[in-house]
CSV table of C-alpha atoms and ligand atoms in Angstrom, one decimal:
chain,number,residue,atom,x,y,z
A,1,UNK,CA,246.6,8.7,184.1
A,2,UNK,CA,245.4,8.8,180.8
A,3,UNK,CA,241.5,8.3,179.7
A,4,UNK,CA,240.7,5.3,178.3
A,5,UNK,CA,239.1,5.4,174.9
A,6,UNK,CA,235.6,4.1,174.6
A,7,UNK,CA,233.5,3.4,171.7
A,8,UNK,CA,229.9,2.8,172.2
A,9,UNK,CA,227.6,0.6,170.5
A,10,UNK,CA,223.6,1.4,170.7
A,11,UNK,CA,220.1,0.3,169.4
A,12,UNK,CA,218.2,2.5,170.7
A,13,UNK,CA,217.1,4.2,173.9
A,14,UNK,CA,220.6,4.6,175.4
A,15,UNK,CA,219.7,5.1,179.0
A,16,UNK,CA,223.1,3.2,180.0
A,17,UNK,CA,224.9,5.9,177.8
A,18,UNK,CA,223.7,8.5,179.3
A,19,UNK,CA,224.8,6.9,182.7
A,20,UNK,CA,227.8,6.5,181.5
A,21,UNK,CA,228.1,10.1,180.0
A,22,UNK,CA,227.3,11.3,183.4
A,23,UNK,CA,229.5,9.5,185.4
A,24,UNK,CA,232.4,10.8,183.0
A,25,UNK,CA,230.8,14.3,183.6
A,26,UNK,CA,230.8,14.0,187.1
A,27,UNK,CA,234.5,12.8,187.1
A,28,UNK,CA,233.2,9.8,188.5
A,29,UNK,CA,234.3,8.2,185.8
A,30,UNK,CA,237.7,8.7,184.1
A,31,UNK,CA,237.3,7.5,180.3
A,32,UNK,CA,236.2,9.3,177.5
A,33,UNK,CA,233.9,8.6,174.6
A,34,UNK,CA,235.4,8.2,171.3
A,35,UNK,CA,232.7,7.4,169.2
A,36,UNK,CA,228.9,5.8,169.7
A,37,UNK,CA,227.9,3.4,166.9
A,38,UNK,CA,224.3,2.8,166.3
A,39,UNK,CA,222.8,-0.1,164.1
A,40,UNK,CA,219.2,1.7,163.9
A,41,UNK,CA,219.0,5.6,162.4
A,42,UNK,CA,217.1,7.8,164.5
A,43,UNK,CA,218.0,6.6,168.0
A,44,UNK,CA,217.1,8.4,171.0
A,45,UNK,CA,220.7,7.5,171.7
A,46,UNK,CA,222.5,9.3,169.6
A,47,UNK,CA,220.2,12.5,170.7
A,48,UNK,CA,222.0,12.0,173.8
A,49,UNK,CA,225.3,12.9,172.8
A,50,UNK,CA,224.3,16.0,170.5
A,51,UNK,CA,226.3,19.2,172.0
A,52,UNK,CA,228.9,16.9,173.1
A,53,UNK,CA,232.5,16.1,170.9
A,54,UNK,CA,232.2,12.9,170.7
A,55,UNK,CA,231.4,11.4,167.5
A,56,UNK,CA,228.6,9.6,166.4
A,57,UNK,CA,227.9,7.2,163.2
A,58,UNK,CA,224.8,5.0,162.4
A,59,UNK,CA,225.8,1.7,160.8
A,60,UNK,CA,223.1,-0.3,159.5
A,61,UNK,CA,223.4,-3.9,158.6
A,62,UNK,CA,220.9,-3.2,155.6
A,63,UNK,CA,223.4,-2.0,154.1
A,64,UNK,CA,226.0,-4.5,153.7
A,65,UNK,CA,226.1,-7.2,151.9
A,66,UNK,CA,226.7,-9.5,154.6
A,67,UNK,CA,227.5,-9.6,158.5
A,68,UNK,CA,231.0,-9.7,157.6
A,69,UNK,CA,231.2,-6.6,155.9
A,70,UNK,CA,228.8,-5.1,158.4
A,71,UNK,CA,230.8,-5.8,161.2
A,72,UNK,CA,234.3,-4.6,159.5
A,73,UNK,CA,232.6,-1.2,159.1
A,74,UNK,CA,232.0,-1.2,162.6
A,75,UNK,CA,235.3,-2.6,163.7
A,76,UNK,CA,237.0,0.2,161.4
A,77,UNK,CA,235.1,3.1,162.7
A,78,UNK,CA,236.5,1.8,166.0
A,79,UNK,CA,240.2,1.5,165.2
A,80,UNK,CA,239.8,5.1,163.4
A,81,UNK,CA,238.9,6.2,166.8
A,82,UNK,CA,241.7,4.5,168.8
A,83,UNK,CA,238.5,3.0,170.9
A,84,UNK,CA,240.5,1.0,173.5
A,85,UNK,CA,237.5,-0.8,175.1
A,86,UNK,CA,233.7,-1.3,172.9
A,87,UNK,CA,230.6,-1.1,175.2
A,88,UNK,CA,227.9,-2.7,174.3
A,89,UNK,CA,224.9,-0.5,175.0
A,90,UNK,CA,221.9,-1.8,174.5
A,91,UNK,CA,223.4,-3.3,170.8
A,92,UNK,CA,221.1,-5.7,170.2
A,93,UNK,CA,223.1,-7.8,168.0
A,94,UNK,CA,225.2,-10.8,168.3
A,95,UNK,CA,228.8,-10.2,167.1
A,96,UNK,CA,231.3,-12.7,165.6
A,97,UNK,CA,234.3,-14.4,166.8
A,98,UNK,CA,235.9,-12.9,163.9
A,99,UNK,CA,234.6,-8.9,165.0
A,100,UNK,CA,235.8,-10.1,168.8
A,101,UNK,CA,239.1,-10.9,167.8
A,102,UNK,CA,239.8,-7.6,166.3
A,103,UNK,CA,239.4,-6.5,170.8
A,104,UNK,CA,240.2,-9.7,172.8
A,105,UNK,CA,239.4,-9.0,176.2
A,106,UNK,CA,238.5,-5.1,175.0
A,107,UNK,CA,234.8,-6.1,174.7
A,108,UNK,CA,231.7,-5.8,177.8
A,109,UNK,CA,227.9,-5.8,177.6
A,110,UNK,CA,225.4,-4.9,180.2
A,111,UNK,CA,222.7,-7.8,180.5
A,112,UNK,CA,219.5,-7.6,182.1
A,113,UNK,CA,219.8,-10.5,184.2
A,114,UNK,CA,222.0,-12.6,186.9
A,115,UNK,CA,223.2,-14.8,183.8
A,116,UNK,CA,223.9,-17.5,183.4
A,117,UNK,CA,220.0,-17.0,183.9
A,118,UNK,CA,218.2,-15.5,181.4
A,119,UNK,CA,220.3,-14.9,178.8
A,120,UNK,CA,219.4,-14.1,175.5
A,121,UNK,CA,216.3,-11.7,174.7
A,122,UNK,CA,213.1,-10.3,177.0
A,123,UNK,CA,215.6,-11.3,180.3
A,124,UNK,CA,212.8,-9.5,182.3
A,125,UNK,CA,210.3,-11.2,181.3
A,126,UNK,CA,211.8,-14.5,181.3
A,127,UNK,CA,212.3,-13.8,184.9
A,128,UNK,CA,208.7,-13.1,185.5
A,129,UNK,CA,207.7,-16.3,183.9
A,130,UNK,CA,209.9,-18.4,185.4
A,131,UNK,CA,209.1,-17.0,188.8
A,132,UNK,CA,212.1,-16.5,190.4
A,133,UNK,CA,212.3,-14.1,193.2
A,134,UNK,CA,215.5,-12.6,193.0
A,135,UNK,CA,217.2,-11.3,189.3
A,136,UNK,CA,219.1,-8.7,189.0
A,137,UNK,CA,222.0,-7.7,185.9
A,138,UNK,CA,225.1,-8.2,184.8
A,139,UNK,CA,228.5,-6.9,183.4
A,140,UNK,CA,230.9,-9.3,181.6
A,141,UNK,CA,233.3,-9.5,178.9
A,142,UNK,CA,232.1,-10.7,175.3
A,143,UNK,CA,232.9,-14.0,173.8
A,144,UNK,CA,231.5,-16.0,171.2
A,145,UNK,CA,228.3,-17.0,173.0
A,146,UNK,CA,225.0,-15.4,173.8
A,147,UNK,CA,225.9,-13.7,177.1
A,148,UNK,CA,228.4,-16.2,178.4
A,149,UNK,CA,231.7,-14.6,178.3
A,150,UNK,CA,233.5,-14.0,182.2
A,151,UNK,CA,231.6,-12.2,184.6
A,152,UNK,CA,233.2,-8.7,185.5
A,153,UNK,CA,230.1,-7.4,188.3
A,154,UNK,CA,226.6,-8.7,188.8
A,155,UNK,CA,223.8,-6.8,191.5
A,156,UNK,CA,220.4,-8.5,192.6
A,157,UNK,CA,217.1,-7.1,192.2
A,158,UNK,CA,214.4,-8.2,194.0
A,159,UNK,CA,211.2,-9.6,192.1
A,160,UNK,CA,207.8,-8.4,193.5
A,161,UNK,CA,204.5,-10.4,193.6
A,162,UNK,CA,203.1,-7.2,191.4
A,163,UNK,CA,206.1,-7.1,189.0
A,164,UNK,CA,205.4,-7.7,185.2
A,165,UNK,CA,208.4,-7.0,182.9
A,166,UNK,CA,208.0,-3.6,182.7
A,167,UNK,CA,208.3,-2.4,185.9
A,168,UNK,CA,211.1,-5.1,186.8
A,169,UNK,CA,212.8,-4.3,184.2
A,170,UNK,CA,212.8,-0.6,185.5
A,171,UNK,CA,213.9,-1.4,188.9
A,172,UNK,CA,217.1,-3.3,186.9
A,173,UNK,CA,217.8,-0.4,184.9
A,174,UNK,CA,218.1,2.1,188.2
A,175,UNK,CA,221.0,-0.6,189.0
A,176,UNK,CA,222.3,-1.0,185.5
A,177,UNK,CA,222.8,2.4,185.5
A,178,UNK,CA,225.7,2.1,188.8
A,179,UNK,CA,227.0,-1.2,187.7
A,180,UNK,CA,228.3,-0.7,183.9
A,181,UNK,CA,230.0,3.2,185.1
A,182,UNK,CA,231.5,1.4,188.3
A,183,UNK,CA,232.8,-1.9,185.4
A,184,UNK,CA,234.3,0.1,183.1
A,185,UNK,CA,236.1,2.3,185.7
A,186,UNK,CA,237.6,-0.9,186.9
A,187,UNK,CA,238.6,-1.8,184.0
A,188,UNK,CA,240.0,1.9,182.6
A,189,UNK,CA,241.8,1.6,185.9
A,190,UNK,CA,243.7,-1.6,184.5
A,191,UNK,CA,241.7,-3.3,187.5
A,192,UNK,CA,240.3,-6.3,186.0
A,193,UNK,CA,242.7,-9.7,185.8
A,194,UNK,CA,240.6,-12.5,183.9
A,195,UNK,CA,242.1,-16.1,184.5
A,196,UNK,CA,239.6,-18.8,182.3
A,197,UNK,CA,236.0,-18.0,183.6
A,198,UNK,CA,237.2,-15.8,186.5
A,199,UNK,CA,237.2,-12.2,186.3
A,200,UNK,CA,239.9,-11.0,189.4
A,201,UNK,CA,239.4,-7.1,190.5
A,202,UNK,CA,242.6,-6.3,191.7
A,203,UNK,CA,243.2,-3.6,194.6
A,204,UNK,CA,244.0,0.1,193.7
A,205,UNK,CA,247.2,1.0,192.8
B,303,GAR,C1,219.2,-2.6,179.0
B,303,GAR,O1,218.3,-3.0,180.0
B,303,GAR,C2,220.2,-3.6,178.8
B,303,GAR,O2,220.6,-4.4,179.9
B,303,GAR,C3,219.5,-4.5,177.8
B,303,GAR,O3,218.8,-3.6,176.9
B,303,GAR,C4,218.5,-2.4,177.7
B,303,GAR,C5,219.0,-1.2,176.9
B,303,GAR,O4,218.6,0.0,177.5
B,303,GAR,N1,220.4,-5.3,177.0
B,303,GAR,C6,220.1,-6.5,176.6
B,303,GAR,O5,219.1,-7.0,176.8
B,303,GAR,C7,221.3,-7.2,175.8
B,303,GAR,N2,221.0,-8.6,175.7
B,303,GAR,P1,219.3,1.3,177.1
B,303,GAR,O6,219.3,1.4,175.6
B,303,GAR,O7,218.4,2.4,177.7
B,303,GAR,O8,220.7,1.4,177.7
C-alpha cells in the first residue's frame, strides 16, 4: 500500500505535528508528509520538521492582496506537492468554500472540544465557563462552517473542579495527540465512508 500524501497546515506550536511525525516514525502511522504550510514566520512548528525531508513554506496572508489570492498560494503549494489529504494543525484560520473545493472530502482539523460544543475559538476555556463536566476533542472533516463539517473521532476529557483552561486544555492535548494519528490512519487506509452528516469507519480490509 502506498503512503498517503499529507500536507500540513500550522500556526504555531505544532504539538499535533509532531504527534503525527512520530506516529509515522514509529510506523504507527503509514502516511508521509509532503509539505507543512505555516501562516505565521518563525513557528515552533516548522522547527519541528528541521532534519527531516519534508518541505516546509511560510505563507502569510500579509502578503496577498486578498484571502483569495492567499488561499490559492496555499492551495498551489499543495497540488505542487501531490498532498492527498490537508491537516489542519493548529491553522487558526477559517478557509473558504472556494479553497475546500479545490479537496472535497480531502480536508480534517483537530478541535479542542466535543463540538458541536464549543466551537470556534478559546474551546477550553469556553468549557470552563460554561461549567460542563465532561469535554473532550474532536476530529472531522472541513466544510464551510466554523467546525461543523462530519464528525470522523471524538474522545472525552474529564473537567476537574481545579481546572482553568490551561491545564484542561493540557489534559485534551495528551488525547489530541492519539486521536488525529489514529483519524488520519483511518482515513490513509481508505477507512472512512461519509453519508450526509455521518462519518462510517469501515472494517479492515
Ligand atoms: C490544539 O489544541 C488544537 O486542537 C487547537 O489548537 C491547538 C494547537 O496546538 N485548534 C483549534 O483550536 C482550532 N479551532 P498545536 O499547535 O500544539 O498542535
Amino acid at each position: 500500500m502506498n503512503r498517503a500524501v499529507l500536507g500540513v497546515l500550522v500556526s504555531g506550536r505544532g504539538s499535533n505535528l509532531q504527534a503525527i511525525l512520530d506516529a509515522i516514525q514509529a510506523e504507527r502511522l503509514r502516511a508521509k508528509i509532503g509539505v507543512v504550510i505555516s501562516d505565521t514566520p518563525g513557528a515552533l512548528a516548522l522547527k519541528r520538521v528541521a532534519g527531516f525531508d519534508i518541505a516546509t513554506t511560510v505563507i502569510e496572508r500579509k502578503k496577498f492582496a486578498d484571502r483569495r489570492s492567499f488561499e490559492q498560494a496555499i492551495a498551489a503549494e499543495l497540488q505542487l506537492h501531490h498532498v492527498e489529504l490537508v491537516v489542519l494543525a493548529g491553522f487558526m484560520r477559517i478557509l473558504s468554500s472556494e479553497f475546500i473545493g479545490h479537496f472535497p472530502g480531502r480536508i480534517m482539523n483537530i478541535h479542542p472540544a466535543l463540538l458541536p460544543a464549543f466551537p470556534g475559538l478559546d474551546a477550553q476555556a469556553q468549557a470552563v465557563r460554561y461549567g460542563v463536566k465532561v469535554s473532550g476533542c474532536t476530529v472531522h472533516f472541513v466544510d464551510e462552517g466554523v467546525d461543523t463539517g462530519p464528525i470522523i473521532l471524538q474522545e472525552a476529557v474529564p473537567v476537574l473542579d481545579g481546572d482553568d483552561e490551561h491545564s484542561l486544555a493540557e489534559r485534551i492535548l495528551h488525547v489530541e495527540h492519539k486521536l488525529y494519528p489514529r483519524a488520519i490512519g483511518l482515513f490513509c487506509e481508505g477507512r472512512l465512508r461519509t453519508e450526509g452528516r455521518r462519518v462510517i469507519i469501515t472494517e479492515k480490509r
